[in-house]
Structures are given as structure tokens and as C-alpha cells.
mmCIF file of C-alpha atoms in Angstrom:
data_model
loop_
_atom_site.group_PDB
_atom_site.id
_atom_site.type_symbol
_atom_site.label_atom_id
_atom_site.label_comp_id
_atom_site.label_asym_id
_atom_site.label_seq_id
_atom_site.Cartn_x
_atom_site.Cartn_y
_atom_site.Cartn_z
ATOM 1 C CA UNK A 1 152.532 119.915 179.179
ATOM 2 C CA UNK A 2 152.317 116.871 176.840
ATOM 3 C CA UNK A 3 148.581 117.115 177.168
ATOM 4 C CA UNK A 4 148.359 120.793 176.727
ATOM 5 C CA UNK A 5 150.370 120.372 173.360
ATOM 6 C CA UNK A 6 148.215 117.569 172.278
ATOM 7 C CA UNK A 7 145.250 119.577 172.859
ATOM 8 C CA UNK A 8 146.685 122.524 170.974
ATOM 9 C CA UNK A 9 147.662 120.142 168.014
ATOM 10 C CA UNK A 10 143.891 118.862 167.597
ATOM 11 C CA UNK A 11 142.696 122.318 167.814
ATOM 12 C CA UNK A 12 144.940 123.527 165.225
ATOM 13 C CA UNK A 13 143.940 120.261 163.066
ATOM 14 C CA UNK A 14 140.432 120.978 163.688
ATOM 15 C CA UNK A 15 140.668 124.745 162.522
ATOM 16 C CA UNK A 16 142.458 123.471 159.518
ATOM 17 C CA UNK A 17 139.819 121.115 158.691
ATOM 18 C CA UNK A 18 136.865 123.870 159.382
ATOM 19 C CA UNK A 19 139.160 125.893 157.056
ATOM 20 C CA UNK A 20 139.109 123.075 154.292
ATOM 21 C CA UNK A 21 135.301 122.558 154.892
ATOM 22 C CA UNK A 22 134.525 125.906 154.417
ATOM 23 C CA UNK A 23 136.197 126.344 151.037
ATOM 24 C CA UNK A 24 134.881 123.435 149.538
ATOM 25 C CA UNK A 25 131.448 124.600 150.744
ATOM 26 C CA UNK A 26 132.096 127.634 148.658
ATOM 27 C CA UNK A 27 133.034 125.962 145.731
ATOM 28 C CA UNK A 28 129.817 123.858 145.927
ATOM 29 C CA UNK A 29 131.280 120.494 147.134
ATOM 30 C CA UNK A 30 128.761 120.195 150.013
ATOM 31 C CA UNK A 31 129.579 116.572 150.623
ATOM 32 C CA UNK A 32 133.052 116.923 151.236
ATOM 33 C CA UNK A 33 132.395 120.234 153.187
ATOM 34 C CA UNK A 34 130.118 118.027 155.339
ATOM 35 C CA UNK A 35 132.503 115.464 156.012
ATOM 36 C CA UNK A 36 135.235 117.705 156.690
ATOM 37 C CA UNK A 37 133.117 119.860 158.921
ATOM 38 C CA UNK A 38 132.175 116.497 160.860
ATOM 39 C CA UNK A 39 135.865 115.695 160.937
ATOM 40 C CA UNK A 40 136.649 119.015 162.609
ATOM 41 C CA UNK A 41 133.821 118.745 164.989
ATOM 42 C CA UNK A 42 135.129 115.467 166.342
ATOM 43 C CA UNK A 43 138.462 116.875 166.838
ATOM 44 C CA UNK A 44 137.118 120.064 168.680
ATOM 45 C CA UNK A 45 133.362 119.122 169.832
ATOM 46 C CA UNK A 46 133.259 122.591 171.772
ATOM 47 C CA UNK A 47 133.576 124.966 168.894
ATOM 48 C CA UNK A 48 130.058 126.390 168.207
ATOM 49 C CA UNK A 49 131.184 127.930 165.151
ATOM 50 C CA UNK A 50 132.142 124.414 163.520
ATOM 51 C CA UNK A 51 128.987 122.807 165.055
ATOM 52 C CA UNK A 52 127.031 125.680 163.643
ATOM 53 C CA UNK A 53 128.554 125.386 159.943
ATOM 54 C CA UNK A 54 128.090 121.688 159.845
ATOM 55 C CA UNK A 55 124.168 121.797 161.021
ATOM 56 C CA UNK A 56 123.456 124.418 158.430
ATOM 57 C CA UNK A 57 125.301 122.423 155.590
ATOM 58 C CA UNK A 58 123.378 119.351 156.648
ATOM 59 C CA UNK A 59 120.128 121.426 156.836
ATOM 60 C CA UNK A 60 120.548 122.678 153.242
ATOM 61 C CA UNK A 61 121.071 119.024 152.156
ATOM 62 C CA UNK A 62 117.557 118.105 154.018
ATOM 63 C CA UNK A 63 119.661 115.528 156.158
ATOM 64 C CA UNK A 64 117.489 116.367 159.222
ATOM 65 C CA UNK A 65 117.780 113.155 161.389
ATOM 66 C CA UNK A 66 121.436 113.792 161.076
ATOM 67 C CA UNK A 67 121.236 117.278 162.422
ATOM 68 C CA UNK A 68 118.855 115.912 165.420
ATOM 69 C CA UNK A 69 121.639 113.515 166.375
ATOM 70 C CA UNK A 70 124.011 116.278 166.595
ATOM 71 C CA UNK A 71 121.646 118.397 168.770
ATOM 72 C CA UNK A 72 121.454 115.598 170.969
ATOM 73 C CA UNK A 73 125.266 115.842 171.520
ATOM 74 C CA UNK A 74 125.548 119.456 172.335
ATOM 75 C CA UNK A 75 127.375 120.417 175.384
ATOM 76 C CA UNK A 76 125.737 122.781 177.992
ATOM 77 C CA UNK A 77 127.681 125.581 176.994
ATOM 78 C CA UNK A 78 126.134 125.004 173.335
ATOM 79 C CA UNK A 79 122.589 124.749 174.572
ATOM 80 C CA UNK A 80 123.154 128.217 176.103
ATOM 81 C CA UNK A 81 123.964 130.092 172.718
ATOM 82 C CA UNK A 82 120.621 131.631 170.791
ATOM 83 C CA UNK A 83 122.243 130.689 167.565
ATOM 84 C CA UNK A 84 122.321 127.140 168.346
ATOM 85 C CA UNK A 85 119.048 126.749 169.703
ATOM 86 C CA UNK A 86 117.309 128.988 166.616
ATOM 87 C CA UNK A 87 118.765 126.172 164.371
ATOM 88 C CA UNK A 88 117.618 123.405 166.456
ATOM 89 C CA UNK A 89 114.205 124.762 166.477
ATOM 90 C CA UNK A 90 114.009 125.255 162.993
ATOM 91 C CA UNK A 91 114.987 121.591 162.237
ATOM 92 C CA UNK A 92 112.221 120.334 164.840
ATOM 93 C CA UNK A 93 109.649 122.591 163.296
ATOM 94 C CA UNK A 94 110.728 121.470 159.750
ATOM 95 C CA UNK A 95 110.559 118.052 161.198
ATOM 96 C CA UNK A 96 106.873 118.778 162.480
ATOM 97 C CA UNK A 97 107.673 118.922 166.253
ATOM 98 C CA UNK A 98 106.067 122.280 166.675
ATOM 99 C CA UNK A 99 105.768 121.890 170.388
ATOM 100 C CA UNK A 100 109.587 121.052 170.633
ATOM 101 C CA UNK A 101 110.163 123.871 168.500
ATOM 102 C CA UNK A 102 108.359 126.311 170.735
ATOM 103 C CA UNK A 103 110.169 124.892 173.834
ATOM 104 C CA UNK A 104 113.414 125.609 171.889
ATOM 105 C CA UNK A 105 112.641 129.148 170.733
ATOM 106 C CA UNK A 106 111.579 129.908 174.095
ATOM 107 C CA UNK A 107 114.475 128.633 175.551
ATOM 108 C CA UNK A 108 116.570 131.016 172.933
ATOM 109 C CA UNK A 109 114.211 134.264 173.958
ATOM 110 C CA UNK A 110 114.785 133.738 177.364
ATOM 111 C CA UNK A 111 118.822 133.290 177.056
ATOM 112 C CA UNK A 112 118.705 136.484 174.853
ATOM 113 C CA UNK A 113 115.593 138.711 174.780
ATOM 114 C CA UNK A 114 117.361 141.222 172.420
ATOM 115 C CA UNK A 115 117.870 138.447 169.586
ATOM 116 C CA UNK A 116 115.347 139.436 166.635
ATOM 117 C CA UNK A 117 115.370 136.145 164.993
ATOM 118 C CA UNK A 118 114.699 133.858 168.070
ATOM 119 C CA UNK A 119 111.896 136.663 168.859
ATOM 120 C CA UNK A 120 110.273 136.405 165.261
ATOM 121 C CA UNK A 121 110.729 132.549 165.226
ATOM 122 C CA UNK A 122 108.884 132.201 168.552
ATOM 123 C CA UNK A 123 106.249 134.376 167.481
ATOM 124 C CA UNK A 124 105.577 132.488 164.290
ATOM 125 C CA UNK A 125 105.236 129.276 165.956
ATOM 126 C CA UNK A 126 102.991 130.887 168.517
ATOM 127 C CA UNK A 127 100.862 132.021 165.681
ATOM 128 C CA UNK A 128 100.601 128.616 164.056
ATOM 129 C CA UNK A 129 99.526 127.376 167.149
ATOM 130 C CA UNK A 130 96.895 129.901 167.547
ATOM 131 C CA UNK A 131 98.327 131.597 170.398
ATOM 132 C CA UNK A 132 97.729 134.985 168.420
ATOM 133 C CA UNK A 133 98.132 137.390 171.391
ATOM 134 C CA UNK A 134 101.546 135.563 172.706
ATOM 135 C CA UNK A 135 102.666 135.690 168.984
ATOM 136 C CA UNK A 136 101.865 139.669 168.579
ATOM 137 C CA UNK A 137 104.065 140.477 171.425
ATOM 138 C CA UNK A 138 107.118 138.381 170.237
ATOM 139 C CA UNK A 139 106.556 139.744 166.583
ATOM 140 C CA UNK A 140 106.314 143.065 167.751
ATOM 141 C CA UNK A 141 109.495 142.809 169.615
ATOM 142 C CA UNK A 142 110.897 141.254 166.528
ATOM 143 C CA UNK A 143 110.313 144.286 164.510
ATOM 144 C CA UNK A 144 111.274 146.715 166.998
ATOM 145 C CA UNK A 145 114.806 144.789 167.388
ATOM 146 C CA UNK A 146 115.529 144.710 163.748
ATOM 147 C CA UNK A 147 113.685 147.075 161.429
ATOM 148 C CA UNK A 148 114.705 144.919 158.339
ATOM 149 C CA UNK A 149 113.190 141.657 159.242
ATOM 150 C CA UNK A 150 110.733 141.391 156.384
ATOM 151 C CA UNK A 151 109.474 138.086 157.885
ATOM 152 C CA UNK A 152 108.800 139.434 160.921
ATOM 153 C CA UNK A 153 106.685 142.125 159.545
ATOM 154 C CA UNK A 154 104.601 139.841 157.301
ATOM 155 C CA UNK A 155 104.067 137.388 160.136
ATOM 156 C CA UNK A 156 103.274 140.419 162.414
ATOM 157 C CA UNK A 157 100.914 141.568 159.802
ATOM 158 C CA UNK A 158 99.216 138.129 159.758
ATOM 159 C CA UNK A 159 98.617 138.256 163.504
ATOM 160 C CA UNK A 160 97.042 141.727 163.357
ATOM 161 C CA UNK A 161 94.592 140.314 160.827
ATOM 162 C CA UNK A 162 93.680 137.454 162.790
ATOM 163 C CA UNK A 163 92.448 139.709 165.767
ATOM 164 C CA UNK A 164 90.805 142.160 163.011
ATOM 165 C CA UNK A 165 93.185 144.895 163.258
ATOM 166 C CA UNK A 166 93.295 145.583 159.530
ATOM 167 C CA UNK A 167 94.730 149.199 159.795
ATOM 168 C CA UNK A 168 97.562 147.810 161.632
ATOM 169 C CA UNK A 169 98.084 144.858 159.415
ATOM 170 C CA UNK A 170 98.339 147.215 156.490
ATOM 171 C CA UNK A 171 100.549 149.449 158.196
ATOM 172 C CA UNK A 172 102.838 146.519 159.245
ATOM 173 C CA UNK A 173 103.381 145.509 155.600
#
């Protein structure tokens, strides 16, 4: 019972810190928001919402090495969440490791093939690697899943141009 009370108290403290972090972020106090978010994560390392919040703040501040360190601490459960994997892939891509990003985006699509963002990012990464046919498949899927993904339509148009399908490229835009 004592252990259960302690866990509940720690979770409540983490929730309060997370709320303060969000408020500080909204007020433009990014450094304080990051610090509070990291403290909340320390108290509740299983909460993917806290993790994603901190990752997004660190990415916006271009603190990518710190983000990489957080990804190395992911639990197996968190590694099964496409929204976490998408952020991880974006960081690896920004750091120049396109092969690692491709691996991560592929895992995200495998976990959730109906996630338009994962499909689009995998397609764009494949396109960068010159794998146009595979890229087309994923970019078409992304456009079909979310008709509001302007970036997916633009990338699809680029892929169609690469294979010489000018009419489709124009239509995609």
C-alpha cells in the first residue's frame, strides 16, 4: 500500500510539473519549460506525452544531441508508438543519418500503416535515397490517408516528375 501511495504521489507530481512546463512553453519560456518537462519525465518516465513534449521543445531549440540521448532511453512500449518514432526519425534525418531515419520510419509504418505522417516521411526519405518507386507507394498512401497533407502532395509531385509522369505531377499539385 505504501509503495502504491508513493507511485501515485510521484505521478501526481509529474503531472503538475508537466502542466507547469506546458504553461511556461506557451509563455515563451522555453528553457524553463524544458527543465520542468525533464523533471516530469524523471518522475514518470513511462508517460509518452511528457516525452514527446520534451522532445519537441528540444528539437525546436536545435538541441538534437539531447534528443538522441532521450531516444536511447525509450522503453519498449514507447518504441511501439508511431508518434514517438516519427520524432526520432526526424531527428536522425536532421543529424544526417538518413539510413537510421529510414529504418525508424519503416518501423512506424509497420506499426501503423494508416498514419499519413509516417507514410509521408518514409516516402520523402526514400525519394532522397533515389528509391522513387517505393517512395511513390508511400506518398500515394499518405495523400490517400490525409488529403490535407500539402507536403505529401508536393513530394508525390516531385516523385512523379522523376519518373517522367508530368501530367500526374501537375495534377498532384
